[in-house]
CSV table of C-alpha atoms and ligand atoms in Angstrom, one decimal:
chain,number,residue,atom,x,y,z
A,217,MET,CA,-74.8,47.0,85.2
A,218,LEU,CA,-73.8,43.6,84.0
A,219,LYS,CA,-71.0,43.2,81.5
A,220,ILE,CA,-69.9,39.8,80.0
A,221,GLU,CA,-66.8,39.8,77.9
A,222,ASN,CA,-65.6,36.9,75.7
A,223,LEU,CA,-67.1,34.3,77.9
A,224,ARG,CA,-66.3,30.7,77.1
A,225,LYS,CA,-67.2,27.4,78.9
A,226,THR,CA,-65.7,24.1,77.8
A,227,TYR,CA,-66.8,21.3,80.1
A,228,LYS,CA,-64.4,18.5,81.1
A,229,THR,CA,-66.1,16.3,78.6
A,230,GLY,CA,-64.9,18.6,75.8
A,231,VAL,CA,-68.3,20.1,75.1
A,232,GLU,CA,-68.0,23.8,74.2
A,233,ALA,CA,-71.2,25.1,75.9
A,234,LEU,CA,-70.3,28.8,75.4
A,235,ARG,CA,-68.1,30.2,72.7
A,236,ASP,CA,-67.2,33.8,73.0
A,237,ILE,CA,-70.3,35.4,74.5
A,238,SER,CA,-70.2,39.2,75.0
A,239,ILE,CA,-73.3,40.9,76.5
A,240,LYS,CA,-74.0,44.2,78.3
A,241,VAL,CA,-77.2,44.4,80.3
A,242,GLU,CA,-78.4,47.8,81.5
A,243,GLU,CA,-80.4,48.6,84.7
A,244,GLY,CA,-84.0,47.8,84.3
A,245,GLU,CA,-83.7,45.5,81.3
A,246,PHE,CA,-85.8,42.3,81.0
A,247,VAL,CA,-83.7,40.0,78.9
A,248,VAL,CA,-85.1,36.7,77.7
A,249,VAL,CA,-82.6,34.1,76.7
A,250,LEU,CA,-83.8,31.4,74.3
A,251,GLY,CA,-82.4,28.6,72.2
A,252,LYS,CA,-82.8,24.9,71.6
A,253,SER,CA,-82.0,22.4,74.3
A,254,GLY,CA,-78.3,22.2,74.8
A,255,SER,CA,-77.6,25.7,73.2
A,256,GLY,CA,-76.0,26.9,76.5
A,257,LYS,CA,-78.7,28.9,78.2
A,258,SER,CA,-78.3,27.4,81.7
A,259,THR,CA,-74.5,27.4,81.4
A,260,LEU,CA,-74.7,31.1,80.6
A,261,LEU,CA,-76.8,32.0,83.6
A,262,ARG,CA,-74.6,29.8,85.9
A,263,CYS,CA,-71.4,31.3,84.6
A,264,ILE,CA,-72.6,34.8,85.5
A,265,ASN,CA,-72.4,34.1,89.3
A,266,ARG,CA,-69.9,31.3,88.9
A,267,LEU,CA,-72.1,28.4,89.9
A,268,VAL,CA,-70.3,27.1,86.9
A,269,GLU,CA,-66.7,28.3,86.6
A,270,PRO,CA,-66.1,29.9,83.2
A,271,THR,CA,-63.2,28.6,81.2
A,272,SER,CA,-62.2,32.1,80.1
A,273,GLY,CA,-63.7,35.6,79.7
A,274,ARG,CA,-64.7,38.1,82.3
A,275,VAL,CA,-68.0,39.1,84.0
A,276,PHE,CA,-68.5,42.4,85.8
A,277,LEU,CA,-71.4,43.6,88.0
A,278,ASN,CA,-71.3,47.4,88.2
A,279,ASP,CA,-67.7,47.4,87.2
A,280,GLU,CA,-66.7,44.9,89.9
A,281,GLU,CA,-65.3,41.7,88.5
A,282,ILE,CA,-67.0,38.5,89.5
A,283,THR,CA,-64.6,36.3,87.6
A,284,GLY,CA,-61.4,36.1,89.6
A,285,ALA,CA,-63.1,37.5,92.7
A,286,SER,CA,-61.9,35.9,96.0
A,287,SER,CA,-64.4,33.8,97.9
A,288,GLY,CA,-65.3,36.6,100.3
A,289,LYS,CA,-65.7,39.1,97.4
A,290,LEU,CA,-67.7,36.6,95.4
A,291,ARG,CA,-70.1,36.0,98.3
A,292,GLN,CA,-70.6,39.8,98.5
A,293,LEU,CA,-71.3,40.1,94.8
A,294,ARG,CA,-73.6,37.0,94.8
A,295,GLN,CA,-75.7,38.8,97.4
A,296,LYS,CA,-76.8,41.2,94.6
A,297,ILE,CA,-77.8,38.4,92.3
A,298,GLY,CA,-81.0,36.4,93.0
A,299,MET,CA,-81.4,33.0,91.4
A,300,VAL,CA,-84.7,31.3,90.5
A,301,PHE,CA,-84.7,27.7,89.2
A,302,GLN,CA,-87.1,25.5,87.3
A,303,GLN,CA,-87.3,23.0,90.1
A,304,TYR,CA,-87.5,25.7,92.8
A,305,ASN,CA,-84.5,24.3,94.7
A,306,LEU,CA,-86.2,24.4,98.1
A,307,VAL,CA,-85.3,22.2,101.0
A,308,SER,CA,-88.5,20.1,101.0
A,309,ARG,CA,-88.7,19.3,104.7
A,310,PHE,CA,-88.0,22.9,105.8
A,311,SER,CA,-90.7,25.5,106.4
A,312,VAL,CA,-91.2,28.3,103.9
A,313,GLN,CA,-89.7,30.7,106.4
A,314,THR,CA,-86.6,28.6,106.9
A,315,ASN,CA,-86.2,28.2,103.2
A,316,ILE,CA,-86.2,31.9,102.5
A,317,LEU,CA,-84.1,32.9,105.5
A,318,ALA,CA,-81.5,30.1,105.7
A,319,GLY,CA,-79.8,30.9,102.4
A,320,ARG,CA,-79.4,34.5,103.5
A,321,LEU,CA,-77.6,33.8,106.7
A,322,SER,CA,-73.9,33.4,105.9
A,323,THR,CA,-73.4,34.7,109.4
A,324,VAL,CA,-75.7,32.4,111.3
A,325,SER,CA,-74.6,28.9,111.9
A,326,THR,CA,-76.4,25.9,110.3
A,327,ALA,CA,-77.4,24.8,113.8
A,328,ALA,CA,-79.0,28.1,114.5
A,329,SER,CA,-80.8,28.1,111.2
A,330,MET,CA,-82.1,24.5,111.9
A,331,LEU,CA,-83.6,25.8,115.1
A,332,ASN,CA,-85.1,28.8,113.3
A,333,LEU,CA,-83.0,31.3,115.3
A,334,PHE,CA,-83.3,34.1,112.8
A,335,PRO,CA,-82.7,37.7,113.5
A,336,GLN,CA,-86.1,39.5,114.1
A,337,ALA,CA,-85.5,42.0,111.4
A,338,ASP,CA,-85.0,39.2,108.8
A,339,VAL,CA,-88.2,37.5,110.1
A,340,GLU,CA,-90.2,40.7,109.6
A,341,LYS,CA,-88.8,41.3,106.2
A,342,SER,CA,-89.6,37.7,105.1
A,343,GLN,CA,-93.2,38.2,106.3
A,344,GLN,CA,-93.5,41.4,104.2
A,345,VAL,CA,-92.0,39.6,101.2
A,346,LEU,CA,-94.4,36.6,101.6
A,347,ASP,CA,-97.3,39.0,102.0
A,348,ARG,CA,-96.3,40.7,98.8
A,349,LEU,CA,-96.2,37.4,97.0
A,350,GLY,CA,-99.6,36.3,98.3
A,351,ILE,CA,-98.4,33.4,100.4
A,352,ALA,CA,-98.2,35.0,103.9
A,353,ASP,CA,-100.4,32.2,105.3
A,354,LYS,CA,-97.8,29.6,104.2
A,355,GLU,CA,-94.9,30.9,106.4
A,356,PHE,CA,-94.8,27.8,108.6
A,357,ASP,CA,-95.9,25.2,106.1
A,358,ARG,CA,-93.4,22.6,104.9
A,359,ALA,CA,-92.1,23.5,101.4
A,360,ASP,CA,-93.2,20.2,99.9
A,361,LYS,CA,-96.8,20.7,101.0
A,362,LEU,CA,-97.1,23.6,98.6
A,363,SER,CA,-98.3,23.6,95.0
A,364,GLY,CA,-95.7,24.2,92.2
A,365,GLY,CA,-96.8,27.8,91.8
A,366,GLN,CA,-96.6,28.4,95.5
A,367,GLN,CA,-93.2,26.8,95.7
A,368,GLN,CA,-92.0,29.1,92.9
A,369,ARG,CA,-93.4,32.1,94.8
A,370,VAL,CA,-91.1,30.9,97.7
A,371,GLY,CA,-88.3,30.8,95.2
A,372,LEU,CA,-89.0,34.4,94.2
A,373,ALA,CA,-89.3,35.4,97.9
A,374,ARG,CA,-85.9,33.9,98.6
A,375,ALA,CA,-84.5,36.0,95.7
A,376,LEU,CA,-86.3,39.1,96.8
A,377,MET,CA,-84.9,38.8,100.4
A,378,GLN,CA,-81.5,39.7,99.0
A,379,ASP,CA,-82.7,43.0,97.6
A,380,PRO,CA,-81.1,41.9,94.3
A,381,GLN,CA,-80.0,44.2,91.5
A,382,LEU,CA,-80.2,41.3,89.1
A,383,ILE,CA,-82.3,38.2,89.0
A,384,LEU,CA,-81.2,35.2,87.0
A,385,ALA,CA,-84.2,32.9,86.3
A,386,ASP,CA,-83.5,29.5,84.6
A,387,GLU,CA,-86.8,28.3,83.1
A,388,PRO,CA,-88.8,29.5,86.1
A,389,VAL,CA,-92.1,28.4,84.7
A,390,SER,CA,-91.3,25.2,82.8
A,391,SER,CA,-92.8,23.0,85.4
A,392,LEU,CA,-96.0,25.1,85.8
A,393,ASP,CA,-99.3,25.2,84.0
A,394,PRO,CA,-100.0,28.2,81.7
A,395,SER,CA,-102.1,30.3,84.1
A,396,THR,CA,-99.7,29.8,87.0
A,397,SER,CA,-96.8,30.5,84.6
A,398,LYS,CA,-98.3,33.8,83.8
A,399,GLN,CA,-98.7,34.7,87.5
A,400,ILE,CA,-95.0,34.0,88.1
A,401,MET,CA,-93.9,35.9,85.0
A,402,ASP,CA,-96.1,38.8,86.1
A,403,LEU,CA,-94.3,38.9,89.5
A,404,LEU,CA,-90.9,38.9,87.7
A,405,ALA,CA,-92.1,41.7,85.5
A,406,GLU,CA,-93.3,43.6,88.6
A,407,PHE,CA,-89.9,43.2,90.3
A,408,ASN,CA,-88.4,44.5,87.1
A,409,GLN,CA,-90.7,47.5,86.6
A,410,ARG,CA,-91.5,48.5,90.2
A,411,ASP,CA,-88.2,47.6,91.9
A,412,GLY,CA,-85.9,48.3,89.0
A,413,VAL,CA,-84.4,44.8,89.2
A,414,ALA,CA,-82.7,43.7,85.9
A,415,VAL,CA,-83.9,40.2,84.9
A,416,ILE,CA,-82.3,37.6,82.7
A,417,CYS,CA,-84.7,34.8,82.2
A,418,ASN,CA,-84.3,31.6,80.1
A,419,LEU,CA,-87.7,30.6,78.6
A,420,HIS,CA,-88.8,27.7,76.5
A,421,LEU,CA,-92.1,29.3,75.2
A,422,PRO,CA,-91.9,31.8,72.3
A,423,SER,CA,-95.2,33.4,73.4
A,424,LEU,CA,-93.8,34.2,76.8
A,425,ALA,CA,-90.5,35.5,75.4
A,426,ARG,CA,-92.4,38.0,73.3
A,427,GLU,CA,-94.7,39.1,76.0
A,428,TYR,CA,-92.2,39.6,78.8
A,429,GLY,CA,-88.8,40.2,77.1
A,430,SER,CA,-87.8,43.8,76.3
A,431,ARG,CA,-84.8,42.2,74.7
A,432,ILE,CA,-84.2,38.7,73.3
A,433,ILE,CA,-80.9,36.9,73.2
A,434,ALA,CA,-81.0,33.7,71.2
A,435,LEU,CA,-78.2,31.1,71.5
A,436,ASN,CA,-77.3,28.4,69.1
A,437,GLU,CA,-74.5,26.0,69.9
A,438,GLY,CA,-73.1,28.4,72.5
A,439,GLN,CA,-73.1,31.4,70.3
A,440,ILE,CA,-75.3,34.5,70.1
A,441,VAL,CA,-77.4,34.3,66.9
A,442,TYR,CA,-79.8,37.2,67.8
A,443,ASP,CA,-79.6,40.1,70.3
A,444,GLY,CA,-82.3,42.8,70.0
A,445,PRO,CA,-85.9,43.7,70.7
A,446,ALA,CA,-88.6,41.1,70.5
A,447,THR,CA,-90.5,43.4,68.2
A,448,ASP,CA,-87.9,43.1,65.5
A,449,LEU,CA,-88.5,39.4,65.2
A,450,SER,CA,-91.1,37.8,63.0
A,451,GLU,CA,-93.1,34.8,64.4
A,452,THR,CA,-91.1,32.5,62.1
A,453,GLU,CA,-87.8,33.8,63.3
A,454,LEU,CA,-88.8,33.6,66.9
A,455,ASN,CA,-90.0,30.1,66.5
A,456,SER,CA,-86.8,29.1,64.7
A,457,PHE,CA,-84.9,29.6,68.0
A,458,TYR,CA,-86.9,26.9,69.7
A,459,ASP,CA,-87.1,23.1,69.5
A,460,SER,CA,-90.1,22.2,67.4
A,461,GLN,CA,-92.9,21.3,69.7
B,1458,ATP,N1,-72.0,19.6,83.9
B,1458,ATP,C1,-71.9,19.4,82.6
B,1458,ATP,N2,-70.9,18.6,82.2
B,1458,ATP,C2,-70.7,18.4,80.8
B,1458,ATP,N3,-71.5,18.9,79.9
B,1458,ATP,C3,-72.5,19.7,80.2
B,1458,ATP,C4,-72.7,20.0,81.6
B,1458,ATP,N4,-73.8,20.8,81.7
B,1458,ATP,C5,-74.2,21.0,80.4
B,1458,ATP,N5,-73.4,20.4,79.6
B,1458,ATP,C6,-73.5,20.4,78.1
B,1458,ATP,O1,-73.3,21.8,77.7
B,1458,ATP,C7,-74.2,22.1,76.6
B,1458,ATP,C8,-75.1,23.3,77.1
B,1458,ATP,O2,-75.9,22.8,78.1
B,1458,ATP,P1,-77.0,23.8,78.9
B,1458,ATP,O3,-77.5,23.0,80.0
B,1458,ATP,O4,-76.3,25.0,79.2
B,1458,ATP,O5,-78.0,24.0,77.7
B,1458,ATP,P2,-79.5,24.6,77.8
B,1458,ATP,O6,-79.6,25.5,76.7
B,1458,ATP,O7,-79.8,25.1,79.2
B,1458,ATP,O8,-80.4,23.3,77.5
B,1458,ATP,P3,-81.9,23.0,78.1
B,1458,ATP,O9,-82.9,23.8,77.2
B,1458,ATP,O10,-82.1,21.5,77.8
B,1458,ATP,O11,-82.0,23.3,79.5
B,1458,ATP,C9,-75.0,20.8,76.3
B,1458,ATP,O12,-74.3,20.2,75.2
B,1458,ATP,C10,-74.8,20.0,77.6
B,1458,ATP,O13,-74.9,18.6,77.3
B,1459,MG,MG1,-81.1,24.7,80.7
């Protein structure tokens, strides 16, 4: 469903963050990307939907090319890709409902979204999604009044509202304690298994990588140094892809 061919990213500073990355992800896969700090994990996720513009190479979603797509086409393709971030990327003074609905509304003006003039169908859908994520009672709370785990549930809700085919999660649990991390990872696993959403998730903990990834991709200095099942890796090999802690 996702095909990445010979992807390279060289930043203006001259840093070669990605050097010739080729990956195919099939429907229903849960891919964990790991590698030391600076190995290119975030750059890779961001190049997939062109939050960072690749220097060269091609990315396809279901045989439609993301790289080189016009802005209208890009917007349409991005609809199928949900993003989840380490720092949640919520607008802190907005309500939970506004946060999960405002991003979705390319058709509704900013003024309308400020006044919470959302289509009724979207409002109902957002309530179902919040209910599923266990934060139905937080709908009208300000985002910055929530705990970290609740804020990340809002991040997941925002992604789910798009009915994504693919979720890109960049260190989604790095700011959370272990038990909250597990709850968030379990939700991602549920989207993957129950809804068939493919997931590509950057993680900084080897234990979580093994528990959740059906496939591990390890990066080192912008190149793939391992791509295969977690079960084929020894503990020592797995740990070698991480910064020593
Ligand atoms: N906007 C930028 N401009 C210039 N260089 C950048 C930029 N973003 C990242 N880099 C560089 O590109 C390389 C890869 O960075 P990236 O953030 O993708 O790594 P990462 O694996 O996500 O690291 P971390 O685990 O610390 O999040 C690093 O050398 C980084 O300094
Ligand atoms: Mg990163």
